[in-house]
Structures are given as structure tokens and as C-alpha cells.
Coordinates of C-alpha atoms and ligand atoms in Angstrom, one line a residue:
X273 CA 131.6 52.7 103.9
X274 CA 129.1 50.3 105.3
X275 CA 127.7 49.4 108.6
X276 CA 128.9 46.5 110.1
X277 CA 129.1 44.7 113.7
X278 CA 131.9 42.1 114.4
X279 CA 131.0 39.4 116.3
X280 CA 133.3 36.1 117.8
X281 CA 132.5 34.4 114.7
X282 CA 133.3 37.8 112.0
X283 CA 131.5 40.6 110.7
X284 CA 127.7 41.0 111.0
X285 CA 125.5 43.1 108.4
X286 CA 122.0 44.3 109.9
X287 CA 118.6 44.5 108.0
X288 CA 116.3 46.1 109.1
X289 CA 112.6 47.3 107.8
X290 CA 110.6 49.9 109.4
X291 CA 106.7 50.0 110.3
X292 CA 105.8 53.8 110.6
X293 CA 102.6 54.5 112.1
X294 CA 101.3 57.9 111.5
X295 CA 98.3 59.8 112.9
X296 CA 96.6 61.4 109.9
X297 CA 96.3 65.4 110.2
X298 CA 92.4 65.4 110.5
X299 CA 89.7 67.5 112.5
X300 CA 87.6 64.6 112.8
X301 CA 87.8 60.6 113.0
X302 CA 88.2 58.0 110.0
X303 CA 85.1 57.0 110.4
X304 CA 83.4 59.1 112.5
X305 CA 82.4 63.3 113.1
X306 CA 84.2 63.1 116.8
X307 CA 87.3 65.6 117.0
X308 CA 90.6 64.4 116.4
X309 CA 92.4 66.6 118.4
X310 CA 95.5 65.9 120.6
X311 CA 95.7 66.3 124.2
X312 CA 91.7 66.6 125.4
X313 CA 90.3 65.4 128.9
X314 CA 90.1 61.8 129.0
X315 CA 86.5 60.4 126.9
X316 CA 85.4 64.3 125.9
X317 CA 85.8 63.0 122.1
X318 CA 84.0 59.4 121.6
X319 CA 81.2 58.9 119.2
X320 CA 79.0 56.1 119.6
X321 CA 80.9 55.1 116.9
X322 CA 84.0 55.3 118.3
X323 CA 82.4 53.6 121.7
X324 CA 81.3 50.8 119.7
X325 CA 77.4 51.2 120.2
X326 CA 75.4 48.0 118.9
X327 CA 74.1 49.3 115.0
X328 CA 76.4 52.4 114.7
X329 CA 78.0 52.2 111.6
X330 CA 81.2 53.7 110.4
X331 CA 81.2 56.5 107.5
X332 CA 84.4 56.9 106.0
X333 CA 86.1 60.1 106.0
X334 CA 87.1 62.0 102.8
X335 CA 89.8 64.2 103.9
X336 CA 91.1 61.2 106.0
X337 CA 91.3 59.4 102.4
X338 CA 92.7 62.8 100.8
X339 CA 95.7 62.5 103.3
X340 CA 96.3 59.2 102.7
X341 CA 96.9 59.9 98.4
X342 CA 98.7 62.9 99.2
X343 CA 101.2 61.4 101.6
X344 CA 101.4 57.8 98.7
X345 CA 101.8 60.8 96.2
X346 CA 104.7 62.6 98.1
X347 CA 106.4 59.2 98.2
X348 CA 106.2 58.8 95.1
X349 CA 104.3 55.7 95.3
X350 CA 101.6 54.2 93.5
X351 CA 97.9 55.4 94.3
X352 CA 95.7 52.1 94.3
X353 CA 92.3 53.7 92.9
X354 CA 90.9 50.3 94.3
X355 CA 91.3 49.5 97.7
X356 CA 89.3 47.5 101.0
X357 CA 88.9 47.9 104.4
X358 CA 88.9 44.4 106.4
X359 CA 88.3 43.8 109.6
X360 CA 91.8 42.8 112.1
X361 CA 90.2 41.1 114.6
X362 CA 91.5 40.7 118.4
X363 CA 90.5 41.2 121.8
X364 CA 91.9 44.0 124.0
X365 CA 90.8 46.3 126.6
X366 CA 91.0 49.6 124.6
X367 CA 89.6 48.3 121.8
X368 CA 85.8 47.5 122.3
X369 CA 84.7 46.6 118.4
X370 CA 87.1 43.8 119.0
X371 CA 88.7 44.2 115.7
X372 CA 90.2 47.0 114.3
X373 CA 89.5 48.4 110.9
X374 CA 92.4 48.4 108.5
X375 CA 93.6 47.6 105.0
X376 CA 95.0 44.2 104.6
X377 CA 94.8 43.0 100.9
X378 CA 94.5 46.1 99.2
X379 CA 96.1 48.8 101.1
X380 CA 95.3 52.4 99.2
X381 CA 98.8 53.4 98.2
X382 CA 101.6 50.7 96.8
X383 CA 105.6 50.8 96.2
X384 CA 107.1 54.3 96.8
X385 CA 110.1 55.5 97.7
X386 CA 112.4 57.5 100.4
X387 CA 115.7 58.8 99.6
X388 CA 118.0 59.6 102.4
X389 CA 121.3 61.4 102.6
X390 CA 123.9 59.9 105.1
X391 CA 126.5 61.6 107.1
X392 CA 129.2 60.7 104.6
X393 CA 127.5 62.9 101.7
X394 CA 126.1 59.6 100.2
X395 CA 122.4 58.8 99.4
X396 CA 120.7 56.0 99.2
X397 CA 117.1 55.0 98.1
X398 CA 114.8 52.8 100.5
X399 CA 111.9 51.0 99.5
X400 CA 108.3 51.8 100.5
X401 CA 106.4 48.4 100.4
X402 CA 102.6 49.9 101.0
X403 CA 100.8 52.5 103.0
X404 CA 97.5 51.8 104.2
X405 CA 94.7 53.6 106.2
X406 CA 93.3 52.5 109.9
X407 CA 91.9 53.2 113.0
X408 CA 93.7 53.7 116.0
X409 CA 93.2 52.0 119.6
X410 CA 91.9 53.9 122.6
X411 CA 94.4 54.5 126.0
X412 CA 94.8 52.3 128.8
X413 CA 96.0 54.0 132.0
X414 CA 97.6 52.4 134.5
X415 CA 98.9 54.7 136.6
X416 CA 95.9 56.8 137.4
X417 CA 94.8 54.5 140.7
X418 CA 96.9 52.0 142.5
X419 CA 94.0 49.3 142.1
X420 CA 91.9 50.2 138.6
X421 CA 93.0 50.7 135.4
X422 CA 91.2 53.2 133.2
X423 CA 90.3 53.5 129.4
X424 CA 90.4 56.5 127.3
X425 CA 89.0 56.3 124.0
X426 CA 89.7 59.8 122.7
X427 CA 92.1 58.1 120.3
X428 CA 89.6 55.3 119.3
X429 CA 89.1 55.4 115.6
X430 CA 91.2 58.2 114.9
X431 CA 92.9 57.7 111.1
X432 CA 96.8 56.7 111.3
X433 CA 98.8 55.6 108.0
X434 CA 101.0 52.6 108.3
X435 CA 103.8 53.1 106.1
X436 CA 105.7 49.9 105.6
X437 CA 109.7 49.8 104.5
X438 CA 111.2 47.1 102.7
X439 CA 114.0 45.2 104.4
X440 CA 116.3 47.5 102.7
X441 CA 118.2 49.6 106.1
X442 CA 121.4 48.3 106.6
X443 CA 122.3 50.5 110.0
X444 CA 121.4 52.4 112.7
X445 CA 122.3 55.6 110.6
X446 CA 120.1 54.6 107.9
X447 CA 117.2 54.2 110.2
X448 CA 117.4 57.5 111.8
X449 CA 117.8 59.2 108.2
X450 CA 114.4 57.5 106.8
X451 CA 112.8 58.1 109.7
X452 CA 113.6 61.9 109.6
X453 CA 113.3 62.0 105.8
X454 CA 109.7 60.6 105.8
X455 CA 108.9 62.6 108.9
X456 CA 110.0 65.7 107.1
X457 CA 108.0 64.4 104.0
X458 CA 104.8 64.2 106.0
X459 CA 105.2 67.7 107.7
X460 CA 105.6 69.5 104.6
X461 CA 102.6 67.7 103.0
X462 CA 100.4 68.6 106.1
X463 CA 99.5 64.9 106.7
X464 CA 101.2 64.3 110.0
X465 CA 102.7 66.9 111.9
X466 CA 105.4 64.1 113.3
X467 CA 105.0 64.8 116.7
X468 CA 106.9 61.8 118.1
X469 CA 106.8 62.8 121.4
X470 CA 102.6 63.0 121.5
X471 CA 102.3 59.7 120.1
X472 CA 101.9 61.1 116.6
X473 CA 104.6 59.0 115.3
X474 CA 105.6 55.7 116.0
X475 CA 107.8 53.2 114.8
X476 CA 108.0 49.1 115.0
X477 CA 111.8 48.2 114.2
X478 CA 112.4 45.1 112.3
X479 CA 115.8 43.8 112.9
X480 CA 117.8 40.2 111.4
X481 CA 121.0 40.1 111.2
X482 CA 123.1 37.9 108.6
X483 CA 126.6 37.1 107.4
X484 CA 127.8 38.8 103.8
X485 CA 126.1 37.8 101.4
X486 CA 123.3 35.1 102.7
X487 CA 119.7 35.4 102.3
X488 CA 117.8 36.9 105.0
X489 CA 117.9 35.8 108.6
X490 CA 114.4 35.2 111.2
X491 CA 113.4 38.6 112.6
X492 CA 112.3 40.1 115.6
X493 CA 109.9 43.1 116.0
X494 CA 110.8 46.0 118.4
X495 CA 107.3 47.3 119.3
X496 CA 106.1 51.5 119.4
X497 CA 109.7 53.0 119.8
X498 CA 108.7 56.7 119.9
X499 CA 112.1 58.4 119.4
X500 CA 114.2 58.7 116.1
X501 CA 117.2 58.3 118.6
X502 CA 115.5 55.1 120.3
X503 CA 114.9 53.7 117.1
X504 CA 118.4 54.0 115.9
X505 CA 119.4 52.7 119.4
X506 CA 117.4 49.6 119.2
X507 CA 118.3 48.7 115.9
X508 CA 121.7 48.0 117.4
X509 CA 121.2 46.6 120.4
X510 CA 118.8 44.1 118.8
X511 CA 121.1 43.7 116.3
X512 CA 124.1 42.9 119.1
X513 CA 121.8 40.5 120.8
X514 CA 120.8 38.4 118.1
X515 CA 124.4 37.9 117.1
X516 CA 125.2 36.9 120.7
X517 CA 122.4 34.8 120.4
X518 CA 123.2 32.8 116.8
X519 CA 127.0 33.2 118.1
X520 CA 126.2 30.9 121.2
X521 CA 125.0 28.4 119.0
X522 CA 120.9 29.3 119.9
X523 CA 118.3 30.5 116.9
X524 CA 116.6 34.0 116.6
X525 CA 113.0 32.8 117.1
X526 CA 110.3 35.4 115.4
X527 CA 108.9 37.8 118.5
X528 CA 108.0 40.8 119.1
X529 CA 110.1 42.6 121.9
X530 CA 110.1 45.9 123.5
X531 CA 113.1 48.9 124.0
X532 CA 114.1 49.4 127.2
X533 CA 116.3 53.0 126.8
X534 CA 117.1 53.2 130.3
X535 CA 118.8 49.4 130.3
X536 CA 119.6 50.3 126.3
X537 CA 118.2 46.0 125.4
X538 CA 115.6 45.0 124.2
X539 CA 113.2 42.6 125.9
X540 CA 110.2 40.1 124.4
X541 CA 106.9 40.5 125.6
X542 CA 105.1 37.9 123.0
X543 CA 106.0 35.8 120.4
X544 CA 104.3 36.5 117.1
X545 CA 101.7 35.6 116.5
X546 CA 100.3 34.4 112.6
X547 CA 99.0 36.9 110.7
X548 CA 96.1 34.9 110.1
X549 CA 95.5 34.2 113.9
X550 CA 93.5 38.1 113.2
X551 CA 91.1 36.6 111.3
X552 CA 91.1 39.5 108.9
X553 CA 87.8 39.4 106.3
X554 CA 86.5 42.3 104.3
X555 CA 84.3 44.7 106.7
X556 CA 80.8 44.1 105.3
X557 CA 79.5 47.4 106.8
X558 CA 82.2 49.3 104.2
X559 CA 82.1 49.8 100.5
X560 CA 85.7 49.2 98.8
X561 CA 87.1 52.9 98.4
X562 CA 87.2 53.7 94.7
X563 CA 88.9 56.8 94.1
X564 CA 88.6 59.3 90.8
X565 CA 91.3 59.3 88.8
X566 CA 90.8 62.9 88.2
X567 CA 90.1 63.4 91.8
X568 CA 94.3 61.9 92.5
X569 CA 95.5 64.1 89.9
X570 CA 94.0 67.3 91.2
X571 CA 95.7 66.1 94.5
X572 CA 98.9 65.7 92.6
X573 CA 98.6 69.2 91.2
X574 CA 98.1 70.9 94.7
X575 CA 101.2 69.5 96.3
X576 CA 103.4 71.8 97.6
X577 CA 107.0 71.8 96.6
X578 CA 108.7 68.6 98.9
X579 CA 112.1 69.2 100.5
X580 CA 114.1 67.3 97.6
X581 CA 112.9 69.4 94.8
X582 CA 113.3 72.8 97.3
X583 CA 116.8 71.5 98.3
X584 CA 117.7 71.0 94.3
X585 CA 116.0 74.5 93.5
X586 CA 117.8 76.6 96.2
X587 CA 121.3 74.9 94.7
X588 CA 120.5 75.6 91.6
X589 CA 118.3 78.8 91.8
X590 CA 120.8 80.7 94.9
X591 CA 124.0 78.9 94.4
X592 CA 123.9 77.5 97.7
X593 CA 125.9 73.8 98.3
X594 CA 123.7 70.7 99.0
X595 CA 124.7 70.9 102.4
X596 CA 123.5 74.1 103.6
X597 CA 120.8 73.8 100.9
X598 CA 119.4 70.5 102.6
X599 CA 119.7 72.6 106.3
X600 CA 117.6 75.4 105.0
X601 CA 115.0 73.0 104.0
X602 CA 115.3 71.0 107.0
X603 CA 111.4 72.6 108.2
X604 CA 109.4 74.2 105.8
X605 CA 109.1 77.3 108.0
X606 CA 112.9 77.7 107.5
X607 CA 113.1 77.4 104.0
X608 CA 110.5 80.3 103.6
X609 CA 112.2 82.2 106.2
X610 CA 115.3 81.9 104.0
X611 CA 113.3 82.8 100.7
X612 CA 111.8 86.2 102.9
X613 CA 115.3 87.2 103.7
X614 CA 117.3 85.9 100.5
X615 CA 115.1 87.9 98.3
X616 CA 116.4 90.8 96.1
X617 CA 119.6 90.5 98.5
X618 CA 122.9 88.2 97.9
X619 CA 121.3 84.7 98.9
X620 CA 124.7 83.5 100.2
X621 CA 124.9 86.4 103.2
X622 CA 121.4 85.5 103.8
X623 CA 122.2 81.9 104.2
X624 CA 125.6 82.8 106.0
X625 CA 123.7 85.0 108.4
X626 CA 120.8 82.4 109.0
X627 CA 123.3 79.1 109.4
X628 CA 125.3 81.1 111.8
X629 CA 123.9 84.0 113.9
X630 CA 120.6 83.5 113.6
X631 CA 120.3 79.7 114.4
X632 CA 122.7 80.0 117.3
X633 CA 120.7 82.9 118.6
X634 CA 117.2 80.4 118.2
X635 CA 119.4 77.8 120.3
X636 CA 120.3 80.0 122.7
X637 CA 117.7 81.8 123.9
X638 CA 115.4 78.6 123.4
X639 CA 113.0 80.0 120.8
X640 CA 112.3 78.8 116.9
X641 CA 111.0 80.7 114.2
X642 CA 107.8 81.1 114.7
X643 CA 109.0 82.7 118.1
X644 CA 111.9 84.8 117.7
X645 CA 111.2 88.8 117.5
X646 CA 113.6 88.3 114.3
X647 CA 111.6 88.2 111.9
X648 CA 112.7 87.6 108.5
X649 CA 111.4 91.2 107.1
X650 CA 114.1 92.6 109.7
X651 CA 117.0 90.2 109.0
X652 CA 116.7 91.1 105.6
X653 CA 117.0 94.9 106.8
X654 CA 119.8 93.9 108.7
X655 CA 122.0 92.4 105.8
X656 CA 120.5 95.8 103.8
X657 CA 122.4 97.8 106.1
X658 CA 125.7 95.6 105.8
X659 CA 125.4 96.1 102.2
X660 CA 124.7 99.6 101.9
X661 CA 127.6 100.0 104.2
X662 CA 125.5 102.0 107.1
X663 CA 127.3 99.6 109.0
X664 CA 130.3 97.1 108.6
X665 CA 130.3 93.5 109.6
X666 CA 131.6 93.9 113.0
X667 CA 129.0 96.2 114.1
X668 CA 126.6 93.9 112.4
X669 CA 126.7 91.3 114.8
X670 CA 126.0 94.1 117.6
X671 CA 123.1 95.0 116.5
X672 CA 122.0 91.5 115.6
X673 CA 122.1 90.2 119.2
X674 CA 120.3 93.5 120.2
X675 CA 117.4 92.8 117.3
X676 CA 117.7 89.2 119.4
X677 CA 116.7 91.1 122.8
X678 CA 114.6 93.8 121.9
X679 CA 113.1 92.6 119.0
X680 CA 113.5 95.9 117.6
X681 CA 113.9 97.0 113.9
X682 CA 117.9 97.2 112.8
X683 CA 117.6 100.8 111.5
X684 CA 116.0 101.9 114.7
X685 CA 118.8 100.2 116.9
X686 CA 121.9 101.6 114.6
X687 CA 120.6 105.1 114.9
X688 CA 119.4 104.9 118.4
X689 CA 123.0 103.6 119.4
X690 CA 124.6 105.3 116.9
X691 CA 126.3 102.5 115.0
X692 CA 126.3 104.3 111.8
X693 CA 129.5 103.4 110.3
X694 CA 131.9 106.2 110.0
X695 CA 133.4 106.5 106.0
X696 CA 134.4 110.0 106.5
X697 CA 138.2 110.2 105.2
X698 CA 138.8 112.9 107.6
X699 CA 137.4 111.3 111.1
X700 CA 139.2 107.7 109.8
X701 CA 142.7 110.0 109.1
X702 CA 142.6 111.6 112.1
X703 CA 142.3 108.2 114.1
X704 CA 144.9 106.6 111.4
X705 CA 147.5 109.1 112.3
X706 CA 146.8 109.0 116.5
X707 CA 147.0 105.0 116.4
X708 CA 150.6 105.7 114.5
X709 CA 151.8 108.6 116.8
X710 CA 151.1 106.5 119.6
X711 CA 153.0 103.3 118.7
X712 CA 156.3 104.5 116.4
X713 CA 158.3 101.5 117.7
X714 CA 155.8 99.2 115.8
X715 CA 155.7 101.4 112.6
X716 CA 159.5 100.5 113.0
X717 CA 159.3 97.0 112.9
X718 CA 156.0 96.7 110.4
X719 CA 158.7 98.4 108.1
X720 CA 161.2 96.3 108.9
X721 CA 159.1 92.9 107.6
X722 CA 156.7 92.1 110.7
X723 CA 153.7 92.4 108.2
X724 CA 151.6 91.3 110.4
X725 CA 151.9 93.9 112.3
X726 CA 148.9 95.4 109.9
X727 CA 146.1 93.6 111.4
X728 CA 147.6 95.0 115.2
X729 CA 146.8 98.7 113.4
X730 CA 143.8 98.0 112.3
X731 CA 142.6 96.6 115.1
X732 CA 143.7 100.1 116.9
X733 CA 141.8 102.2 114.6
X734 CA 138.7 100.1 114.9
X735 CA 139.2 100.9 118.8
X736 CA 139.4 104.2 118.4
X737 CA 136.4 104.7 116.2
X738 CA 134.3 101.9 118.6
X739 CA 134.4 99.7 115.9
X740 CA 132.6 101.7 113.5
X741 CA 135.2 102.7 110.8
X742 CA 134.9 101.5 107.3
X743 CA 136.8 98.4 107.1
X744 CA 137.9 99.5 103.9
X745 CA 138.6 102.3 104.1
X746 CA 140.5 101.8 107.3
X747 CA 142.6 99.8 105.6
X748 CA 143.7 102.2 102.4
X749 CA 144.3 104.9 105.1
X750 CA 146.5 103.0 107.0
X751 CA 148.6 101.7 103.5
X752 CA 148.9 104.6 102.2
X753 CA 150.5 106.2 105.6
X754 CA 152.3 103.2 105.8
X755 CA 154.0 103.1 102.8
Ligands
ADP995 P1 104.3 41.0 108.6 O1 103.2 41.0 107.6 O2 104.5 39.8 109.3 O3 104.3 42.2 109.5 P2 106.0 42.0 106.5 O4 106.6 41.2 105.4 O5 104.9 42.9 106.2 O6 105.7 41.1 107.7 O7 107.2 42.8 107.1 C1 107.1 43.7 108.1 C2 108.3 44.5 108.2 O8 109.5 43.7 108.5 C3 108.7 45.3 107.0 O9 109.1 46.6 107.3 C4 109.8 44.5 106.4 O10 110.7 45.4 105.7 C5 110.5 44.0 107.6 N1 111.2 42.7 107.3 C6 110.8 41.7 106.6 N2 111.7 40.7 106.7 C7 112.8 41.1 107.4 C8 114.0 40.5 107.8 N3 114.4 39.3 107.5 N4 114.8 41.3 108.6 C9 114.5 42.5 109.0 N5 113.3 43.1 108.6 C10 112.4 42.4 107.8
MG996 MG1 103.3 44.0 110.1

């Protein structure tokens, strides 16, 4: 089913292309030995570099370069061995080179790819134009002192990837989906640990809109939307604008415009400029960035497994379905929790007991694997003891929440509590025949066709032995005595 909006005038198909930029996972600077790090006091990480000192000169940082071919690499994209860094010249407060130092021309990685699964169980493929390497801006800060505005240029030069889409998102659905898929990408490749909320990720939100089949309308850009769910939201309301606006009889004029989420509209703040306004030319104090061929490919060969081929591999390799497959993979540090537990045991109880318990118990008590006092050496334990048949199902989930709130080891709780589940024939007759003594006006009617009457005896047992009969067991008893 496809997205559209209906206007007064009929139905409206959005486009929409997506401007990722990325902070690169790095100790130190693109172009500089200053740290990298998130979230220090204001100007405690600024090389002279980074400052802009009259005759510093920037030295380009390998690792910064290695991130850049991993991430084009993970996309599937094509690694341009020859690439250029030009100079994006304008003049801003938190910038004081006065141009910024990106890839124009010949951006390091080419066409790739991001394939998305929508709600509906579909997929679809969208179009990676180019990824290229820059610097980042320093801070302005406003709202330190009611007359001054400050600068912080701990960010100055650090390395971010632009990752460009093509045109190709056709809702707000799809936008969220590549967003998440590529963020997911970038996590389990180490380049970008997606931190949306720290300014690690950002987005600029291309939306047109056009009528079936016409060629492409004039778009607007929705500047640094820093949520997945604000992306998706300003997809649409831009979207709904422009149609009110080419449905009044007016013209989408190219701008770039900001998201308001507490008003949910979007609003302009300038109107593009040209591209060429920047003044871009080749930085003459930088080489172009040759890379070895040989130097890619060893890249290549040290990529970790990425969440398709896992997703595919756990289908195949633990016969789990593509839904619960793709939830397990959702965060690398799931998917290996799910390998600790899933190993040697029946990979469908671990993924049963991981999808249900176990993730409702990380919601709940607000903690996440890393956290939790569950680890995965003791779940595994846990889903040992089921299957041994030391304890039934029931009796499991007791001693899972206490596991949750003692972080204790399963064995120890069962034998400390005394959860041992009881299969002796004699101890399970005895409560068989109390259960029946006790209620021979139901052993009447069970007889005379109210079946399901069973499950009411069972349940009585189970009582009697605090839950901790055989299931099994229980049940055979109670037939045979029955019968
Ligand atoms: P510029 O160089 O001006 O930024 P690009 O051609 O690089 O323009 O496109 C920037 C982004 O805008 C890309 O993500 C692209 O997919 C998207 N885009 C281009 N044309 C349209 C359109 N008509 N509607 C929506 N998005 C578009
Ligand atoms: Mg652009």
C-alpha cells in the first residue's frame, strides 16, 4: 500500500531525500590531535588548528578516513580510491576559518544502498547518492547570559560523514525506517554511535510533493531535525503545507525551513542559497586522499557481520521468523546476548524467553543489557532448568522476576526457595486424590461432558503442590483417576 495525502484538488505523493550528518567515531579531530570527545567543558578541546591560528595547517586523520570506507563499505557503496577536499566557504560566528573543509566534487565513497523493512512486512531499497568526509562547526550559546553570546569550539573540526539519499522516500514511514536502518548500520560498524540526542546524528529533510506520475516538484529543506520521530513528523507536515500552498494557487519556492515540534509546522528561516554562492575550490593546503586498494580490502575483510546478513543467519541458522529475527538484531549487544543464551539450548525458548520476559523486565525496571543483573550466562541457566525439568514453566517465571531483583543465579534461587519441581508419583497422587475427594460434585459433571472441567483440576493440584508439580505428570495422574 502506498503513502499518500489527499488534498482539495486529489491525492498527493511525497518525495523526499535525506541529508544524514554523522559525527565520525574518532579520539581525535579530522584534521587535528585535539580530542573528540562528547560532552567536555566549553573550549578544553581546541587546537590551534581547530582555533584557526594564522599558518597552522590541517593533517588529515587516518582513522577518520578508515571510518569513512568502512561505513561506504557497509552500505554497500562504491569506495572512490580518489577523492578531494575543497574549501566551502562562508562567514559565521562558530566558524572562524571562514570556510569549512569538505568534499564537493569528489566525495570519498559513491552510490550505495539502504534497504528498509516497512510495517507491512514489505522492503524496499533506497538510494545512497554519496558520502563524503568534513569538519564540523563550533557552538554558539545563547542562552548562557542575557546580553553576550558565547562560542564553543570543542566541536570545531571534528570529522562528520554526510550521507546523502536519493529522492527515492515516498513517506513518513519510509523516512523513519532508513533513518533507523542506517543508524543501525553505523552502530554496528563502530563509526557513529547514533546518538541523536547529543548531536551525533542529524538529519536535513528534503520534501516536494507531486501528483501521480509527474516529474519532480521544487523542494524545500527542513534544517538539523534531531529525532527519528521529528523527522518523520516533518516530512508530513511539510508535505501538508506545500500542498496547501500549490492548492491555493501559490508556488513552492526552494528554502530552507526549520521544525517547530511543539507547533508540529515547519517555518523558513532563509531561502537557499546557490551552491556556488560557497565559493567551493580545492584546499591548496591538502593533498587529494588516495587510498590503497589493498588497504579498502583489508577494511572489507575486518567488517563485522551487519544486521541483514545476522537477521538472514539467525532465520536460517535457529529457525527463528524474519520478524523476531530482525528484533534480535535490532542492537548488536542483543543479538550476542541472544547467541550467549541460544547456544547448545533450543534457540526458539531462548528467543521466546528474551522477546517476552526478559525485554518486558529491561522496560520495566528501566535498565538495558548492559545493565540488567540478568546476564545471559544465567538466562541460559534458567531455560537449563526448564528443560531439565528441575522446574516447570510456571515456576519459571518466579524465579525469573526474582533473577530480575536480586540478580542472583537461578539454581541458587530454586533451591533457596525451594522451587524444585515435584515429579514424585507418590506426593503428585496424593494431591490428585485430595483435589478429587474434595470436589465430587465436579468429578460428576466432568463425567457427564463438562470437559473442561480438566483445566479447573489441574489448576487445584498445582495449588496444592504451590505450583511446583510436573505439568505432565499432573496431568496423566489426574486422566488416569479420571477415567
Ligand atoms: P543540493 O546539492 O542543492 O543540496 P542535492 O541534489 O544534493 O541538492 O539534493 C540534496 C537532497 O535533496 C538529496 O537528499 C536529494 O535526494 C534530495 N532531493 C533532490 N531533489 C528533490 C525533490 N524534488 N524532492 C525532494 N527531495 C529532493
Ligand atoms: Mg545539500
Amino acid at each position: 500500500m502506498s503513502y499518500t495525502l489527499e488534498g482539495s484538488t486529489g491525492t498527493w505523493e511525497i518525495v523526499c531525500g535525506l541529508e544524514v550528518h554523522a559525527q565520525v567515531i574518532s579520539k581525535s579531530k579530522l584534521f587535528s590531535g585535539a580530542s573528540a570527545e562528547y560532552g567536555a567543558e566549553p573550549n578544553t578541546q581546541v587546537s590551534f588548528v581547530d582555533a584557526a591560528m594564522p599558518g597552522m595547517l590541517p593533517v588529515i586523520n587516518r582513522e577518520c578516513v578508515a571510518q569513512a570506507v568502512r561505513t561506504g563499505l557497509g552500505l554497500d557503496a562504491k569506495i572512490n580510491l580518489w577523492s578531494r577536499f575543497d574549501r566551502k566557504n562562508y562567514f559565521y560566528a562558530d566558524l572562524p576559518q571562514g570556510y569549512q573543509i569538505s568534499q564537493f566534487a569528489h566525495p570519498i565513497v559513491g552510490e550505495g544502498i539502504v534497504d528498509v523493512t516497512l510495517s507491512d512486512g514489505s522492503t524496499k531499497s533506497i538510494g545512497v547518492t554519496r558520502l563524503h568526509l568534513e569538519q564540523d562547526a563550533g557552538k554558539s550559546l545563547h542562552d548562557q547570559d542575557p546580553q553576550r553570546s558565547f562560542i564553543d569550539l570543542n566541536r570545531s573540526g571534528v570529522a562528520l560523514m554526510e550521507i546523502v539519499s536519493e529522492p527515492d522516500i515516498r513517506s513518513p514511514e519510509e523516512a523513519g525506517a532508513y533513518l533507523t536502518k542506517l543508524r543501525q548500520i553505523l552502530r554496528y560498524l563502530g563509526t557513529c554511535d547514533g546518538n541523536m540526542d547529543e548531536g551525533s546524528m542529524r538529519a536535513d529533510v528534503n520534501v516536494s510533493v507531486r501528483k501521480h506520475g509527474e516529474a519532480f516538484r521544487t523542494r524545500c529543506e527542513v534544517k538539523n531535525v534531531n529525532s527519528i520521530r521529528f523527522v518523520m513528523l516533518a516530512v508530513e507536515a511539510e508535505a501538508k503545507r506545500q500542498i496547501g500552498v500549490w492548492e491555493d494557487g501559490g508556488e513552492v519556492v526552494q528554502e530552507t525551513r526549520l521544525f517547530d515540534p511543539t507547533k508540529n509546522e515547519t517555518r523558513s528561516m532563509r531561502s537557499k542559497e546557490d551552491a556556488h554562492d560557497y565559493r567551493y575550490f580545492p584546499d591548496p593546503d591538502l593533498l587529494p586522499l588516495v587510498l590503497d586498494a589493498d588497504w579498502v580490502q583489508s577494511l572489507k575483510a575486518h567488517l563485522p557481520e551487519l544486521p541483514d546478513a545476522k537477521t538472514a543467519r539467525f532465520v536460517s541458522d535457529y529457525g527463528l521468523s524474519a520478524y523476531d529475527a530482525r528484533i534480535l538484531v535490532m542492537e548488536q549487544a542483543t543479538a550476542d546476548f541472544f547467541e550467549a543464551v541460544a547456544k547448545g539450548r533450543d534457540p526458539k525458548l531462548a528467543a521466546n524467553w528474551m522477546m517476552g520476559d526478559f525485554f518486558a523486565a529491561l522496560n520495566r525496571t528501566g535498565t538495558t543489557i548492559e545493565t540488567t543483573p540478568v546476564s545471559a550466562a544465567f538466562l541460559g541457566e534458567l531455560i537449563d532448568l526448564i528443560t531439565d525439568k528441575t522446574i516447570n514453566g510456571r515456576i519459571a517465571k518466579e524465579v525469573f522476576e526474582a533473577m530480575v531483583e536480586t540478580g542472583q543465579a537461578p539454581a541458587a534461587i530454586v533451591a533457596e526457595k525451594g522451587l524444585r519441581q515435584v515429579t514424585d508419583t507418590g506426593a503428585i497422587d496424593a494431591a490428585v486424590d485430595a483435589v478429587l475427594a474434595a470436589n465430587t460434585d465436579k468429578i460428576a459433571a466432568y463425567k457427564a461432558g463438562q470437559e473442561k472441567l480438566f483445566g479447573f483440576f489441574v489448576g487445584q493440584v498445582m495449588k496444592a503442590m504451590a505450583g511446583k508439580g510436573n505439568p505432565a505428570l499432573v496431568n496423566e495422574a489426574l486422566k488416569q483417576k479420571l477415567a
